[in-house]
PDB file of C-alpha atoms and ligand atoms in Angstrom:
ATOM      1  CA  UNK A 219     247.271 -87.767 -28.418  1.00  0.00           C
ATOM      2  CA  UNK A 220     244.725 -85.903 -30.767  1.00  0.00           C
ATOM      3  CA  UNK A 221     244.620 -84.853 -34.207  1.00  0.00           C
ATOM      4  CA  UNK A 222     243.382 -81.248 -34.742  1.00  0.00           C
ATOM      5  CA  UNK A 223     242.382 -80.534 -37.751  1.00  0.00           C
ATOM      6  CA  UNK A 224     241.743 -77.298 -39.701  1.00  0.00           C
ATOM      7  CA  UNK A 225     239.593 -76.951 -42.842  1.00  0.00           C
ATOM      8  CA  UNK A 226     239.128 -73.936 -45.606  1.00  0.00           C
ATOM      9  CA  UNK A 227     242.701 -72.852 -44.748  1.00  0.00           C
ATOM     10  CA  UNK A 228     243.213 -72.219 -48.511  1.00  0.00           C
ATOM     11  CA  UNK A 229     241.208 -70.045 -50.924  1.00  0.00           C
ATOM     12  CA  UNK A 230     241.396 -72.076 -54.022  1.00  0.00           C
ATOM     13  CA  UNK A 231     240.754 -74.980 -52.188  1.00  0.00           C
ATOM     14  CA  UNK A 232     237.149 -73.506 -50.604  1.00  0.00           C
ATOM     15  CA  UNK A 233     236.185 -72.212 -54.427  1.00  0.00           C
ATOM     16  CA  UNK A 234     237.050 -76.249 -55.571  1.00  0.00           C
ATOM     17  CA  UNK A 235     234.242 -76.975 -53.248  1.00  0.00           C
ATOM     18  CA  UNK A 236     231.998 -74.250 -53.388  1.00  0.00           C
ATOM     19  CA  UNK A 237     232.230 -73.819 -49.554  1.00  0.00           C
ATOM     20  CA  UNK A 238     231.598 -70.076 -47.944  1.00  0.00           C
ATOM     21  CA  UNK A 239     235.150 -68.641 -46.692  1.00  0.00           C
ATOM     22  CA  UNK A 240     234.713 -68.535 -42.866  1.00  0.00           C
ATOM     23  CA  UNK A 241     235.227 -65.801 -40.140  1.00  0.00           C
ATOM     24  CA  UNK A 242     237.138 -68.348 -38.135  1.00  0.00           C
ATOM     25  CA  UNK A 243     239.045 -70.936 -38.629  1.00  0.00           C
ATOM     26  CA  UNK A 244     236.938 -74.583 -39.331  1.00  0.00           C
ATOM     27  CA  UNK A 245     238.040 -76.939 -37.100  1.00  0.00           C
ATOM     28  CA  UNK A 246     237.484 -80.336 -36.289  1.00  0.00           C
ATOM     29  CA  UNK A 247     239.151 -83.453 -34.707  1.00  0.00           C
ATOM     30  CA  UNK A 248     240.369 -87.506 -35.441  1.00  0.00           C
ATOM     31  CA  UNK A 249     240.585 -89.484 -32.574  1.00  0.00           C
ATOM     32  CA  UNK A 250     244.109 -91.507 -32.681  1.00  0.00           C
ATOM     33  CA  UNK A 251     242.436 -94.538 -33.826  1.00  0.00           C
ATOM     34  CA  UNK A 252     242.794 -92.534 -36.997  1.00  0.00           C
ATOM     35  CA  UNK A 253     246.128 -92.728 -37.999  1.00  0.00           C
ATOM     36  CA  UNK A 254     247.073 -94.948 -40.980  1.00  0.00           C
ATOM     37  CA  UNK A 255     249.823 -97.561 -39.505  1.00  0.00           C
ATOM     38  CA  UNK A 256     253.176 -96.679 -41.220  1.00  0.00           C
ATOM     39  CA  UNK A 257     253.477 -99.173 -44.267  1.00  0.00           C
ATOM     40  CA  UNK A 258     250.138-100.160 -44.477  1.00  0.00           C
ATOM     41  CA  UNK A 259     248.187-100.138 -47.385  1.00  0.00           C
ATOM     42  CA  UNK A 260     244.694 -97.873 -47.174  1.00  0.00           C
ATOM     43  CA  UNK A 261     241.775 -99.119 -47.559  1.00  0.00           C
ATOM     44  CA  UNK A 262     238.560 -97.689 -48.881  1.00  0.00           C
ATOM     45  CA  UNK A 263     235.994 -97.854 -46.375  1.00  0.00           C
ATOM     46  CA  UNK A 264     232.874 -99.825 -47.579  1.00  0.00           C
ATOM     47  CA  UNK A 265     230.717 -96.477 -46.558  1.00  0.00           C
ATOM     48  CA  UNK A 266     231.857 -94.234 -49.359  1.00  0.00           C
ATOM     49  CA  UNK A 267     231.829 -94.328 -53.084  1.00  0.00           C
ATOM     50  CA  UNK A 268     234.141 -91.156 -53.006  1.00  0.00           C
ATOM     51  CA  UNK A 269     236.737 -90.969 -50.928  1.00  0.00           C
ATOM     52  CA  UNK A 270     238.933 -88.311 -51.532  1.00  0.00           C
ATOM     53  CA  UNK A 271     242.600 -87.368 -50.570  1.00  0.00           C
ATOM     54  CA  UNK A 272     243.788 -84.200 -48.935  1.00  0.00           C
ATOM     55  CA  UNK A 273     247.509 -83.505 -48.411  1.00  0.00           C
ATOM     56  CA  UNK A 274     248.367 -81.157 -45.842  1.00  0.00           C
ATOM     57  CA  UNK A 275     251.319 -79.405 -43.666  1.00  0.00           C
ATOM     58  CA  UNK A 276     251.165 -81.193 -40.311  1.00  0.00           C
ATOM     59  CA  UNK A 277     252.831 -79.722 -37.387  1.00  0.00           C
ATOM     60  CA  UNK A 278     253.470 -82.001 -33.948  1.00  0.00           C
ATOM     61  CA  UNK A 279     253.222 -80.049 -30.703  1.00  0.00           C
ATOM     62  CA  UNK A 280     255.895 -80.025 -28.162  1.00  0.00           C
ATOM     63  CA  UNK A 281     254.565 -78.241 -25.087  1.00  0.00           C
ATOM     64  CA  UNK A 282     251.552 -78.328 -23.145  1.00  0.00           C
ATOM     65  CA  UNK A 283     249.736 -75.085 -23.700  1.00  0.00           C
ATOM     66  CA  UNK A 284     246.148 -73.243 -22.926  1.00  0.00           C
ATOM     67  CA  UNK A 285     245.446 -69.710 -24.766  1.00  0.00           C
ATOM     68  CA  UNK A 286     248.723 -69.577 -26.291  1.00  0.00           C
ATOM     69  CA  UNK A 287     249.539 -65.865 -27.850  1.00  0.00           C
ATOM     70  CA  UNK A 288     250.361 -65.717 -31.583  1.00  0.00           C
ATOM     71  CA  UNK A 289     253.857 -64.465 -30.356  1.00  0.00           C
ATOM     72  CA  UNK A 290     254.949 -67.352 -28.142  1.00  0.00           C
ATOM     73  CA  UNK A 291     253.023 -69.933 -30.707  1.00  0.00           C
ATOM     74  CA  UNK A 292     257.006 -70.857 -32.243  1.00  0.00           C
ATOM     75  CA  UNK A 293     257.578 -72.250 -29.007  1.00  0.00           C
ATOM     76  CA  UNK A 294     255.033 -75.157 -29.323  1.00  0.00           C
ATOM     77  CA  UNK A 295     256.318 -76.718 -31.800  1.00  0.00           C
ATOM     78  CA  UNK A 296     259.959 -77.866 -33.438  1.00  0.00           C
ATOM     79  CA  UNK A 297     258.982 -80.696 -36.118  1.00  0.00           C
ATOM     80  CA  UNK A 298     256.700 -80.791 -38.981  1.00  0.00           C
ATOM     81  CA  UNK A 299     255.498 -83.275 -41.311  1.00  0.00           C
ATOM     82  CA  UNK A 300     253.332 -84.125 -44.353  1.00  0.00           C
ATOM     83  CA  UNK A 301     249.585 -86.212 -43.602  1.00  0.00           C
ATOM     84  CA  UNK A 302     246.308 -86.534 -45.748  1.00  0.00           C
ATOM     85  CA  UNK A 303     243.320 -85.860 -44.660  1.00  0.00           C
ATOM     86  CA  UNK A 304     241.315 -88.920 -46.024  1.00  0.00           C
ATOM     87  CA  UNK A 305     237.672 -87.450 -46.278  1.00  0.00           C
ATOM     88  CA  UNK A 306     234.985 -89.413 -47.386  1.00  0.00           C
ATOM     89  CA  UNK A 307     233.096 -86.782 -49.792  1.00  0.00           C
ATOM     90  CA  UNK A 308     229.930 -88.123 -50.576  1.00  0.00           C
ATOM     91  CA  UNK A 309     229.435 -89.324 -47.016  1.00  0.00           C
ATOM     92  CA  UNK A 310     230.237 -85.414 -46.212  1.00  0.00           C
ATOM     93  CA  UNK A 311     228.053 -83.802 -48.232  1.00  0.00           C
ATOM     94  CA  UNK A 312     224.820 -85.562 -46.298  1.00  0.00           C
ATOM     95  CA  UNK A 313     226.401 -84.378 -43.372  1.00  0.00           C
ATOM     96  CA  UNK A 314     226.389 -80.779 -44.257  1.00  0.00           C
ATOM     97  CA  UNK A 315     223.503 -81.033 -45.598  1.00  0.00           C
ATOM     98  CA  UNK A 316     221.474 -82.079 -42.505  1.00  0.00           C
ATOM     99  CA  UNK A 317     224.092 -80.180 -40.141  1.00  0.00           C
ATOM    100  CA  UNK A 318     225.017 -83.126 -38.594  1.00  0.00           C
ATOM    101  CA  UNK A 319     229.038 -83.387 -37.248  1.00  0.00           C
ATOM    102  CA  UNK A 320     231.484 -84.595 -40.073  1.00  0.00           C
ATOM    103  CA  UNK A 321     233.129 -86.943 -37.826  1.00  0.00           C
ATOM    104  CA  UNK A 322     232.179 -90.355 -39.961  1.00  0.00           C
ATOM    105  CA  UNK A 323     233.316 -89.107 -42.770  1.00  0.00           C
ATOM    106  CA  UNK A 324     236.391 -87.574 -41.666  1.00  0.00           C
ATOM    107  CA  UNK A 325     237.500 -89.880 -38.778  1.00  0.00           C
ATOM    108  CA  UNK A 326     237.491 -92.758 -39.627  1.00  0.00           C
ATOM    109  CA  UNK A 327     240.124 -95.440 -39.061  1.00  0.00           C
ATOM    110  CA  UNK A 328     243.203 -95.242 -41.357  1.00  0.00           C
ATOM    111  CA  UNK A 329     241.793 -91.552 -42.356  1.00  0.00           C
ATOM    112  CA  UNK A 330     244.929 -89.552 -41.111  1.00  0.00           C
ATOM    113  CA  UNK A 331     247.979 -90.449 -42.893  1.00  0.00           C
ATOM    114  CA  UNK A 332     251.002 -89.135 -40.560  1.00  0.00           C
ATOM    115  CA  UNK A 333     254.620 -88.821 -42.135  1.00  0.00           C
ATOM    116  CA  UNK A 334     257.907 -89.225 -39.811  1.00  0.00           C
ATOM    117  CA  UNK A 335     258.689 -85.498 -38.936  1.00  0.00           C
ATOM    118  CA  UNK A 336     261.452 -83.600 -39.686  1.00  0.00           C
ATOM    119  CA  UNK A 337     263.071 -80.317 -37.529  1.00  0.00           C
ATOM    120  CA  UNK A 338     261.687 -76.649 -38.771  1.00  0.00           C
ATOM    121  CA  UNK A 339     264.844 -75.198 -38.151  1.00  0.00           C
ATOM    122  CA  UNK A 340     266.229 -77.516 -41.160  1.00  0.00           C
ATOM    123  CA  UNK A 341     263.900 -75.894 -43.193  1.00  0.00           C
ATOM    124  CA  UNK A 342     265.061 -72.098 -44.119  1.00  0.00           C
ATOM    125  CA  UNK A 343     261.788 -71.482 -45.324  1.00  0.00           C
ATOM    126  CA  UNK A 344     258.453 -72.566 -43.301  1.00  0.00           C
ATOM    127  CA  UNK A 345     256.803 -69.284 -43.960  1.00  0.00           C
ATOM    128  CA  UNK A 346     257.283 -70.508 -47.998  1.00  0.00           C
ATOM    129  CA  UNK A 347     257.045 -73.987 -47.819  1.00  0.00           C
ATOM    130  CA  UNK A 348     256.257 -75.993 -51.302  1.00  0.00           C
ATOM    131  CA  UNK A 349     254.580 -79.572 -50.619  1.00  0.00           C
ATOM    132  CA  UNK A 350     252.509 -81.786 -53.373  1.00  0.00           C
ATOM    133  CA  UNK A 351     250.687 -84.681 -53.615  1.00  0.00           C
ATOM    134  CA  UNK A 352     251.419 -86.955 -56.588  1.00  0.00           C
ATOM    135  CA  UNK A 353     248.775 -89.826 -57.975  1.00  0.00           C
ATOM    136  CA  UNK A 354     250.283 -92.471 -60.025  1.00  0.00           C
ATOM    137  CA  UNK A 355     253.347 -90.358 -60.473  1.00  0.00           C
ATOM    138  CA  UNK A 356     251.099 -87.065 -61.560  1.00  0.00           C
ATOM    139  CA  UNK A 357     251.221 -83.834 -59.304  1.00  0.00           C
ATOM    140  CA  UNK A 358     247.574 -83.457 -58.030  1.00  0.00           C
ATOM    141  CA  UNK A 359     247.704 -81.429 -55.242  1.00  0.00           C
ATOM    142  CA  UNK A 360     250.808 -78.481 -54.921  1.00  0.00           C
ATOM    143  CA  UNK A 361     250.371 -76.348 -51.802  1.00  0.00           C
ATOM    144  CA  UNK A 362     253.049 -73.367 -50.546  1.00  0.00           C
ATOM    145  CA  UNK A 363     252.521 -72.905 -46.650  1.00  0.00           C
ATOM    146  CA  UNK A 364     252.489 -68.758 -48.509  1.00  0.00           C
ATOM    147  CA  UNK A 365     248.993 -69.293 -49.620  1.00  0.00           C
ATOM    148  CA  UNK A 366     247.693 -70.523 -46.067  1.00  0.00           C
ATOM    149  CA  UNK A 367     244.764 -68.362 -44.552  1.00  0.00           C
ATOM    150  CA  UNK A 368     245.974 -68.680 -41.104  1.00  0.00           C
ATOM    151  CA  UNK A 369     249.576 -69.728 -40.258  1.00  0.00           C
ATOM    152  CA  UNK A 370     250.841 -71.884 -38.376  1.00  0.00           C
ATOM    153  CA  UNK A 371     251.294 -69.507 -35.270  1.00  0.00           C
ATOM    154  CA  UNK A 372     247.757 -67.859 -35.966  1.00  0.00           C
ATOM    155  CA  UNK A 373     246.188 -71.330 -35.680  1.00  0.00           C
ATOM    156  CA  UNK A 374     247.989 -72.707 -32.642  1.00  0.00           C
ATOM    157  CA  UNK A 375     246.577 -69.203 -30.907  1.00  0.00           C
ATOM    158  CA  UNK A 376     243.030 -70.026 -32.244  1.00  0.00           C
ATOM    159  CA  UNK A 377     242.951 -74.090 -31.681  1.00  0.00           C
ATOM    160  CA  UNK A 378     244.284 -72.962 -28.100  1.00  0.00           C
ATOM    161  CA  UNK A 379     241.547 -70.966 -27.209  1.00  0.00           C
ATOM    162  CA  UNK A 380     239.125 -74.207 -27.295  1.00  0.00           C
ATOM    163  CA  UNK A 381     241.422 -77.067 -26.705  1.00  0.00           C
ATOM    164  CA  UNK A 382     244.427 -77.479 -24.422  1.00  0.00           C
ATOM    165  CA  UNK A 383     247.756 -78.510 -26.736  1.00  0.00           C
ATOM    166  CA  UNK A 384     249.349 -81.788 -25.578  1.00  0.00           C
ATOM    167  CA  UNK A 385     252.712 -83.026 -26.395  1.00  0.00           C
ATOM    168  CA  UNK A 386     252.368 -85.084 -29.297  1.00  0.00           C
ATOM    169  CA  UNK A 387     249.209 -83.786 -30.389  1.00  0.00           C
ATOM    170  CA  UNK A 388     249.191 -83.146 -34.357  1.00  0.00           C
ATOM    171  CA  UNK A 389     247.497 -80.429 -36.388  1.00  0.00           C
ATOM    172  CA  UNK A 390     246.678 -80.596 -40.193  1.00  0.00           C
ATOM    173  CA  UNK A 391     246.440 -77.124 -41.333  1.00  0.00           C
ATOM    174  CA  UNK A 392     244.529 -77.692 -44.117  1.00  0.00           C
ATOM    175  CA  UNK A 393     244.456 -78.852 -47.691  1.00  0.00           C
ATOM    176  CA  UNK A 394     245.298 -76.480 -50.790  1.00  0.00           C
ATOM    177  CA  UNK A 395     243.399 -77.001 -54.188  1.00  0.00           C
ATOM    178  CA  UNK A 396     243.046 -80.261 -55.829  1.00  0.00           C
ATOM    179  CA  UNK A 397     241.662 -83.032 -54.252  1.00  0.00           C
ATOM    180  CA  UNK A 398     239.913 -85.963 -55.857  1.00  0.00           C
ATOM    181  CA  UNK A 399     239.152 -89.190 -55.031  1.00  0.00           C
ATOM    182  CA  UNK A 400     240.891 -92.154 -55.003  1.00  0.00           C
ATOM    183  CA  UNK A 401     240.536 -95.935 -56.431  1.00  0.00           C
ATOM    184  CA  UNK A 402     242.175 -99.029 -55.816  1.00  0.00           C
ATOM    185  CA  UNK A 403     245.415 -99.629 -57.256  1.00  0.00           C
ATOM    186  CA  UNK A 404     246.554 -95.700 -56.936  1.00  0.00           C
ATOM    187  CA  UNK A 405     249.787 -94.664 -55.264  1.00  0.00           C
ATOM    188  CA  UNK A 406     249.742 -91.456 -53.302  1.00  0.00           C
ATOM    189  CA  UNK A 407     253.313 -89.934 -52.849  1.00  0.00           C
ATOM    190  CA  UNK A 408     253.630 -87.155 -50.616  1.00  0.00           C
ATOM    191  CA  UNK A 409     256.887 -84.833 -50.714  1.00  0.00           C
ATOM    192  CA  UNK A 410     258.056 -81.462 -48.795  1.00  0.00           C
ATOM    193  CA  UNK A 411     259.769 -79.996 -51.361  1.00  0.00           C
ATOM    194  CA  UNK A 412     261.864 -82.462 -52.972  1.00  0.00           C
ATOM    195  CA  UNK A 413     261.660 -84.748 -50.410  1.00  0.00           C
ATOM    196  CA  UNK A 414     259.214 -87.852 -50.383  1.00  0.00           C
ATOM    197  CA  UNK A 415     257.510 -87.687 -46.792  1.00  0.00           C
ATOM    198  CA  UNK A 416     255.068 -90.692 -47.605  1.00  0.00           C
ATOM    199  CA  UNK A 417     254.352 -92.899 -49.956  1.00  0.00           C
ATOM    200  CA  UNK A 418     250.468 -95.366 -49.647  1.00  0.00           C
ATOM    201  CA  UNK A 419     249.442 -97.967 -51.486  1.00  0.00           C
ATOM    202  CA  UNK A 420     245.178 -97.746 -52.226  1.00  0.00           C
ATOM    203  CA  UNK A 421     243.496-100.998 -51.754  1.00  0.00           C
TER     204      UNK A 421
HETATM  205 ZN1  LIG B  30     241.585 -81.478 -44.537  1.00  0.00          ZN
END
């Protein structure tokens, strides 16, 4: 499987860090090696001084599909899910700077935390979905699937065009504003609504 991930999919998240808002969707990937094991502590890579956390809608694919339309993009998927998007900021920043690919800071192993999943059609409101992020027991990061540049139907059509959709494949659709970096000792908690989709130990 593959992780596709989408970036500036929130306006008050591209002001936070001063990005341009893009024509196009950003998007880049995490190989599989990526995913945090369920129950495991994360570790902060030795590489970064600033590694930050980025909760996000996730959305697992259930069809293979190439050049899906907007209006049959429902059909690819039934489940959704909370992750972060562990991004190593400072690490980042050189990146951009020298227009090199973000990979190393973004891929990394234990970078994508996955939740278990739970059914859309449980969920009478996708289109108006509230998820947060708490640190230490302190909302950091409060996102509504409203606020979301693309949807999720507008970015299956887009990611589509350039990659073929596998079953099982995973997409982050991008963080809302808030992120900051995290220390050993912090506890991310993760919830859709009320309910707690995650919850990571930093080491
Ligand atoms: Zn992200």
């Amino acid at each position: 499987m593959k992780i596709i991930c989408v970036g500036r999919n929130y306006a008050a998240h591209i002001e936070e860090l001063s990005n341009e808002r893009p024509k196009d969707p950003v998007l880049f990937l995490k190989p599989d090696t990526a995913i945090l094991l369920k129950k495991q502590p994360f570790f902060i890579p030795d590489f970064s001084d600033n590694v930050q956390h980025e909760v996000e809608l996730i959305v697992k694919i259930n069809k293979v599909g190439k050049h899906i339309q907007k209006k049959f993009a429902h059909k690819y998927y039934s489940e959704v899910g909370l992750g972060i998007d562990f991004t190593a900021r400072d690490l980042q920043s050189q990146l951009k700077e020298k227009g090199l690919p973000w990979e190393k800071a973004k891929s990394f192993d234990g970078s994508a935390v996955i939740s278990n999943f739970v059914q859309k059609n449980t969920l009478s409101n996708l289109e108006e979905l509230n998820f947060r992020l708490e640190k230490n027991n302190t909302v950091v990061q409060s996102g509504n699937t409203a606020l979301m540049l693309w949807k999720i139907d507008d970015l299956i059509e887009y990611i589509s065009k350039y990659f073929t959709l596998k079953i099982g494949d995973v997409i982050f659709t991008g963080t809302p504003a808030g992120v900051s970096k995290v220390n050993s000792n912090d506890r991310l908690k993760g919830f859709i609504e009320d309910v707690e989709m995650f919850s990571i130990k930093i080491k």
